[in-house]
Amino acid sequence: MNATKLDWYKYGIEDTFDTLETSLHGLKISEAHSRLETFGPNQLPEKKKDTLWGLLFRQIQNPLIYVLIGSAILAVVMGKIIDGFVVLGVVIINALIGFFQEYRSSKEIAALKKMVPDTTIVIRDGHPQTIQSSELVPGDIISLESGDKVPADIRLFEVHSFKVMEAALTGESVPSEKTVDTIADNVPLGDRKNITFSGTAVASGTAKGIVVQTGIATELGKINTMLMETPDPETPLTRSISRVAKSLTVAILLVGAVLSGIALLRGYPVADAILASITLAVAAIPEGIPAIITIALAIGVRRMANRKSVIRHLPAVETLGSTTVICSDKTGTITKNEMTVRDVWTLHNEGHFTGTGYDPAGNLVVNEYSNSDVPDDLQELFIAGILCNDAYLRNKNEKWIIEGDPTEGALLTSAIKAGIQFDNIRRSYPRNGSIPFESGHKFMATIHIHTQTSGNVIFLKGAPEIVIERCNLSSQNKKAVLEVVSHFAQDGKRVLAFAKKEFNGTATVDFDNVRDDLHFIGLQAMIDPPREEVKTAINKCHNAGITVKMITGDHQTTAAAIGADLNIISPQGSISGEHLERMSEAELTEFASSINIFARVAPEHKLKLVSALQKKGEVVAMTGDGVNDAPALKKADIGVAMGITGTDVSRDAADIILTDDNFASIVAAVEEGRRVYDNLIKSLAFVLPTNFGEALILLAAVSFFPIIDGVPLLPMSPVQILWINLVATVSLALPLAFEAKESDIMNRMPRKPGEPLLNRFVIFRTVLVALIITGTGIGLFLHVFIRETDAGVANSIATAKAQTMAVTSIVFLQIFYLLNCRSLQRSIFSIGVFSNKTILPGILILVILQVGFVYLPFMNSLFGSSPVDLYSWLESILFGAVVLPVITLEKWIRNTLHKKMLR
């Protein structure tokens, strides 16, 4: 017995029975148990979860964190216990923030398991039995009916009006009508009409079938395997931080070695020479940057939550801002996954509907005139759509819900928009029989009693070519109808034709009565339309330099029509999954950039497309809501899932979840991501000059300052440097995370994926401001130290006062520089002095802390500071203010040069 075939849809019914060695009486119980041992349980393996300790440890697996830990340990070894524990405290706080943000560990495999029902009725030993779904084996005979979840991949051998909702797996927006016919050709998943797939749901009808695949061998299982094998991508931010950390590590080690050598050559004791290197490390390492980055991202998370986006992983905030391509699933993401009648047509009138989805808010525009009376022939068309219909539409909690087939639900919505209440019509025309829709005859017919005339009327709806052949139409009218049908089909719309036959007395609905001589009523054309706000959102993406690609399991004609409506421009047109399957990896990588509409795509194709785009250097965001999207969501640089209609699998595989299922929220998230990145650059441009400036101060002091009474003269001690780095710098940098977005933020091209975090501007600004800090700190220290010693003050007291004033001047220099960093291009007056309400409180808190640093006795003991008079404060503030004119001039020169280049 062989159950490893992947093409069961090509097998005839008898061949399937023979291959799986089963019959209509089902397997023997003993044989079923034997097969369970052979094939294993019908369940999906679950990936090993992170322990809480493992999750916490992952937060410190970062090169910059390693540098901080190393410097802290070295400081403790050298006896600088306070310095070491302060740095370790920063590491712990940063790790805890990341830990709590990512506490929701990945559950995508567990979610997949939930999609499979717990129990199933099978035929074994000729009798129906209820068993656990996990005990199903290939060869089991199973029955399905409306509302069931399909527990395995099943080859059907008997169907009755059987339709299955496969949108979560294939992307199809309407139920898939199933048959038992053998399929000879290779066809994509959505066209395998004789197979029902594990994890899908029965929409209507009944069926019987043979279980052909279970567990990981099912199509759902293949997605599970892809999820487990797909690694989590490294984000641009983590790559940039890693490069910065490595560069800083190398630079600090080299400069530290040079500094130790200089100290030894100048006569420093070995211990003091090593201590000088440790002091340099404390100065040069931006201890506050991990906390600043983590908190800035966390603030972005909160802001995004207010804009309907829930962030599952912190770096995703920044990654979305660097996105160059958005690959979006069509059904349920770009569209609402709610069929909507767009056009109605009769031989004498035509109409167009506004509004989308099942919500009957919208208007009928008849013959280009809105709010006009509905002509009789169109009213008859809507009545036919109501009566030849098994669906029901209800308003539940202010949301319109369809019970039944989505296509039939759309017909009810169109009638309500036209002012016709379907409940009243159904009471006036009680049903007396029906012919259910079958793929063999492609129509549905119902017979009704007209309560006023007591006559009978048959209404028929179905495929236009079938209905037309049964109507008494002239050749000219038939041609006109077919031309309209062709026009609707080219627009990607699904077209239903309606007809009727009236009887004066009692009649029955049978195939003879609907074979011919029917009166043609008209056409209703429907589509799963784009959300109303999506077109604007896509245009904003284009303005931001982001390419939007639509990837769907739906038909190529429908996808192309939706793409054209939304201005998703595809230079090479659209392409099908079948064509993708024939492409080599190199061809796919080449074509992926030039094609923006992909139709009839299988889950593995989506994964390959994302990989191909990433090989081209793109930062890829993948949006989606179905199970079929999950592997690509995980592979993408940023996975964006739908929170309402999305499956558990897609939500848990994603980095971002849109709580309103609104594609337009992507634009808000991209905007927020760019704002976060901008503010991170502002924070770096603010923080790094302080570290570099402090390092230059120490390098100059060790190289040129005298050794007095065996003690090296330093403008700042290690603990004072920590005060500046951790208290002053961090407390001022954090308000930058709340800075408003720049006005042109969504009119810029995405930054290049390989662009370093320390770009040329950040490096230039770092060097410029670092030189100002160096000049300010050394200049004021020497000025005060010489003045005090000349006045007869002891060296130790003079040093404490000079160091206190040097630290205070750098703190105020940071305050003035912060105001300039609020915008890296414009002046503070153009963006609004009070537009960031956290800036002034941050400055006030720092000034209060600095007053404590100067006057509180315990802080004097801890930091080696000393009280100073009012004149000394003014002197320190004046030295710090020198940064204002210099940076203002630098901005003016840079903006002037930029404007000249644009000319």
Short mmCIF file of N, CA, C and O in Angstrom, two decimals, residues 87-147:
data_model
loop_
_atom_site.label_atom_id
_atom_site.label_comp_id
_atom_site.label_asym_id
_atom_site.label_seq_id
_atom_site.Cartn_x
_atom_site.Cartn_y
_atom_site.Cartn_z
N VAL A 87 27.30 49.83 34.94
CA VAL A 87 27.22 49.38 33.55
C VAL A 87 26.42 48.08 33.46
O VAL A 87 25.58 47.90 32.57
N LEU A 88 26.66 47.14 34.39
CA LEU A 88 25.89 45.90 34.40
C LEU A 88 24.40 46.17 34.63
O LEU A 88 23.54 45.49 34.07
N GLY A 89 24.10 47.18 35.43
CA GLY A 89 22.70 47.58 35.65
C GLY A 89 22.03 48.00 34.36
O GLY A 89 20.87 47.66 34.09
N VAL A 90 22.78 48.74 33.53
CA VAL A 90 22.25 49.16 32.23
C VAL A 90 21.94 47.93 31.37
O VAL A 90 20.90 47.85 30.71
N VAL A 91 22.86 46.95 31.36
CA VAL A 91 22.66 45.73 30.58
C VAL A 91 21.40 44.99 31.04
O VAL A 91 20.59 44.55 30.23
N ILE A 92 21.22 44.87 32.34
CA ILE A 92 20.08 44.12 32.89
C ILE A 92 18.76 44.81 32.56
O ILE A 92 17.79 44.17 32.13
N ILE A 93 18.71 46.14 32.72
CA ILE A 93 17.48 46.88 32.42
C ILE A 93 17.11 46.73 30.96
O ILE A 93 15.96 46.49 30.60
N ASN A 94 18.10 46.86 30.07
CA ASN A 94 17.87 46.73 28.64
C ASN A 94 17.33 45.34 28.30
O ASN A 94 16.40 45.19 27.51
N ALA A 95 17.93 44.30 28.92
CA ALA A 95 17.50 42.93 28.65
C ALA A 95 16.07 42.70 29.13
O ALA A 95 15.28 42.03 28.46
N LEU A 96 15.71 43.26 30.29
CA LEU A 96 14.36 43.07 30.82
C LEU A 96 13.31 43.73 29.93
O LEU A 96 12.22 43.18 29.72
N ILE A 97 13.63 44.91 29.39
CA ILE A 97 12.68 45.59 28.50
C ILE A 97 12.40 44.73 27.28
O ILE A 97 11.25 44.49 26.89
N GLY A 98 13.47 44.20 26.65
CA GLY A 98 13.29 43.34 25.49
C GLY A 98 12.57 42.05 25.83
O GLY A 98 11.74 41.56 25.07
N PHE A 99 12.87 41.49 27.02
CA PHE A 99 12.25 40.24 27.45
C PHE A 99 10.74 40.38 27.58
O PHE A 99 9.98 39.55 27.06
N PHE A 100 10.29 41.42 28.27
CA PHE A 100 8.85 41.58 28.48
C PHE A 100 8.13 41.92 27.18
O PHE A 100 6.97 41.55 27.00
N GLN A 101 8.81 42.62 26.27
CA GLN A 101 8.18 42.96 25.00
C GLN A 101 7.98 41.70 24.14
O GLN A 101 7.03 41.58 23.39
N GLU A 102 8.91 40.74 24.24
CA GLU A 102 8.85 39.54 23.40
C GLU A 102 8.36 38.32 24.18
O GLU A 102 8.59 37.18 23.78
N TYR A 103 7.70 38.55 25.30
CA TYR A 103 7.28 37.45 26.15
C TYR A 103 6.34 36.49 25.42
O TYR A 103 6.33 35.29 25.68
N ARG A 104 5.57 37.08 24.50
CA ARG A 104 4.69 36.21 23.70
C ARG A 104 5.54 35.46 22.69
O ARG A 104 5.83 35.96 21.62
N SER A 105 5.97 34.30 23.03
CA SER A 105 6.83 33.52 22.13
C SER A 105 6.01 33.00 20.95
O SER A 105 4.78 32.97 20.98
N SER A 106 6.74 32.52 19.95
CA SER A 106 6.11 32.07 18.70
C SER A 106 5.19 30.88 18.95
O SER A 106 5.59 29.90 19.57
N LYS A 107 3.91 30.98 18.42
CA LYS A 107 2.94 29.90 18.62
C LYS A 107 2.40 29.39 17.28
O LYS A 107 1.34 28.79 17.23
N GLU A 108 3.11 29.68 16.19
CA GLU A 108 2.52 29.37 14.89
C GLU A 108 2.23 27.88 14.69
O GLU A 108 1.23 27.50 14.08
N ILE A 109 3.07 26.99 15.23
CA ILE A 109 2.83 25.56 15.02
C ILE A 109 1.65 25.08 15.87
O ILE A 109 0.82 24.30 15.42
N ALA A 110 1.57 25.60 17.10
CA ALA A 110 0.43 25.25 17.96
C ALA A 110 -0.87 25.73 17.33
O ALA A 110 -1.90 25.06 17.41
N ALA A 111 -0.83 26.90 16.68
CA ALA A 111 -2.03 27.43 16.02
C ALA A 111 -2.45 26.52 14.87
O ALA A 111 -3.64 26.31 14.64
N LEU A 112 -1.48 25.99 14.14
CA LEU A 112 -1.82 25.08 13.05
C LEU A 112 -2.54 23.85 13.58
O LEU A 112 -3.50 23.36 12.99
N LYS A 113 -2.09 23.35 14.72
CA LYS A 113 -2.73 22.17 15.28
C LYS A 113 -4.19 22.45 15.66
O LYS A 113 -5.05 21.58 15.55
N LYS A 114 -4.49 23.69 16.08
CA LYS A 114 -5.85 24.04 16.48
C LYS A 114 -6.80 24.02 15.29
O LYS A 114 -8.01 23.96 15.46
N MET A 115 -6.27 24.11 14.07
CA MET A 115 -7.14 24.16 12.90
C MET A 115 -7.73 22.78 12.59
O MET A 115 -8.63 22.65 11.80
N VAL A 116 -7.18 21.75 13.16
CA VAL A 116 -7.67 20.40 12.89
C VAL A 116 -8.67 20.01 13.96
O VAL A 116 -8.40 20.13 15.14
N PRO A 117 -9.89 19.57 13.58
CA PRO A 117 -10.90 19.22 14.58
C PRO A 117 -10.45 18.06 15.46
O PRO A 117 -9.62 17.24 15.07
N ASP A 118 -11.03 17.96 16.64
CA ASP A 118 -10.59 16.96 17.62
C ASP A 118 -11.11 15.57 17.29
O ASP A 118 -10.41 14.58 17.47
N THR A 119 -12.38 15.49 16.84
CA THR A 119 -12.96 14.17 16.56
C THR A 119 -13.52 14.13 15.14
O THR A 119 -13.85 15.16 14.55
N THR A 120 -13.63 12.91 14.61
CA THR A 120 -14.08 12.70 13.24
C THR A 120 -14.89 11.39 13.19
O THR A 120 -14.58 10.44 13.91
N ILE A 121 -15.91 11.37 12.32
CA ILE A 121 -16.69 10.15 12.12
C ILE A 121 -16.14 9.43 10.88
O ILE A 121 -16.11 10.01 9.78
N VAL A 122 -15.70 8.19 11.03
CA VAL A 122 -15.17 7.40 9.92
C VAL A 122 -15.94 6.08 9.82
O VAL A 122 -16.65 5.70 10.74
N ILE A 123 -15.77 5.43 8.68
CA ILE A 123 -16.34 4.09 8.49
C ILE A 123 -15.23 3.08 8.69
O ILE A 123 -14.23 3.09 7.97
N ARG A 124 -15.38 2.21 9.68
CA ARG A 124 -14.43 1.11 9.91
C ARG A 124 -15.22 -0.17 10.20
O ARG A 124 -16.22 -0.12 10.94
N ASP A 125 -14.76 -1.23 9.58
CA ASP A 125 -15.48 -2.51 9.70
C ASP A 125 -16.94 -2.36 9.28
O ASP A 125 -17.85 -3.01 9.82
N GLY A 126 -17.20 -1.45 8.33
CA GLY A 126 -18.54 -1.27 7.79
C GLY A 126 -19.47 -0.44 8.64
O GLY A 126 -20.65 -0.28 8.29
N HIS A 127 -18.98 0.10 9.75
CA HIS A 127 -19.84 0.87 10.65
C HIS A 127 -19.22 2.25 10.93
O HIS A 127 -18.00 2.38 11.04
N PRO A 128 -20.08 3.28 11.07
CA PRO A 128 -19.55 4.60 11.43
C PRO A 128 -19.04 4.60 12.87
O PRO A 128 -19.66 4.02 13.77
N GLN A 129 -17.89 5.23 13.08
CA GLN A 129 -17.30 5.32 14.41
C GLN A 129 -16.74 6.72 14.61
O GLN A 129 -16.23 7.33 13.67
N THR A 130 -16.85 7.23 15.83
CA THR A 130 -16.25 8.52 16.17
C THR A 130 -14.87 8.26 16.77
O THR A 130 -14.73 7.52 17.75
N ILE A 131 -13.85 8.85 16.16
CA ILE A 131 -12.48 8.68 16.63
C ILE A 131 -11.81 10.05 16.77
O ILE A 131 -12.30 11.06 16.26
N GLN A 132 -10.70 10.08 17.47
CA GLN A 132 -9.88 11.29 17.52
C GLN A 132 -9.30 11.55 16.13
O GLN A 132 -8.86 10.61 15.44
N SER A 133 -9.31 12.80 15.71
CA SER A 133 -8.78 13.13 14.38
C SER A 133 -7.32 12.72 14.24
O SER A 133 -6.85 12.40 13.15
N SER A 134 -6.62 12.69 15.35
CA SER A 134 -5.20 12.31 15.30
C SER A 134 -5.03 10.84 14.93
O SER A 134 -3.93 10.41 14.58
N GLU A 135 -6.14 10.03 15.00
CA GLU A 135 -6.06 8.60 14.69
C GLU A 135 -6.41 8.28 13.24
O GLU A 135 -6.40 7.12 12.84
N LEU A 136 -6.75 9.31 12.45
CA LEU A 136 -7.05 9.08 11.03
C LEU A 136 -5.80 8.56 10.31
O LEU A 136 -4.68 8.99 10.59
N VAL A 137 -6.03 7.66 9.34
CA VAL A 137 -4.93 7.11 8.55
C VAL A 137 -5.33 7.10 7.08
O VAL A 137 -6.52 7.13 6.75
N PRO A 138 -4.36 7.07 6.16
CA PRO A 138 -4.69 6.93 4.74
C PRO A 138 -5.53 5.68 4.50
O PRO A 138 -5.21 4.60 5.02
N GLY A 139 -6.60 5.85 3.76
CA GLY A 139 -7.51 4.74 3.48
C GLY A 139 -8.80 4.80 4.26
O GLY A 139 -9.76 4.09 3.94
N ASP A 140 -8.88 5.64 5.28
CA ASP A 140 -10.12 5.80 6.03
C ASP A 140 -11.20 6.43 5.15
O ASP A 140 -10.91 7.29 4.30
N ILE A 141 -12.44 6.02 5.35
CA ILE A 141 -13.58 6.59 4.63
C ILE A 141 -14.26 7.58 5.57
O ILE A 141 -14.57 7.24 6.72
N ILE A 142 -14.53 8.78 5.07
CA ILE A 142 -15.05 9.83 5.93
C ILE A 142 -16.18 10.57 5.23
O ILE A 142 -16.19 10.70 4.01
N SER A 143 -17.17 11.04 6.02
CA SER A 143 -18.27 11.85 5.50
C SER A 143 -18.10 13.29 5.99
O SER A 143 -17.66 13.51 7.12
N LEU A 144 -18.48 14.23 5.15
CA LEU A 144 -18.38 15.65 5.49
C LEU A 144 -19.70 16.34 5.20
O LEU A 144 -20.41 15.98 4.25
N GLU A 145 -20.03 17.35 6.02
CA GLU A 145 -21.24 18.13 5.78
C GLU A 145 -20.98 19.58 6.15
O GLU A 145 -19.92 19.93 6.71
N SER A 146 -21.95 20.44 5.86
CA SER A 146 -21.80 21.88 6.08
C SER A 146 -21.40 22.18 7.52
O SER A 146 -21.98 21.65 8.47
N GLY A 147 -20.38 23.03 7.68
CA GLY A 147 -19.91 23.43 8.99
C GLY A 147 -18.73 22.63 9.49
O GLY A 147 -18.06 23.03 10.45
#
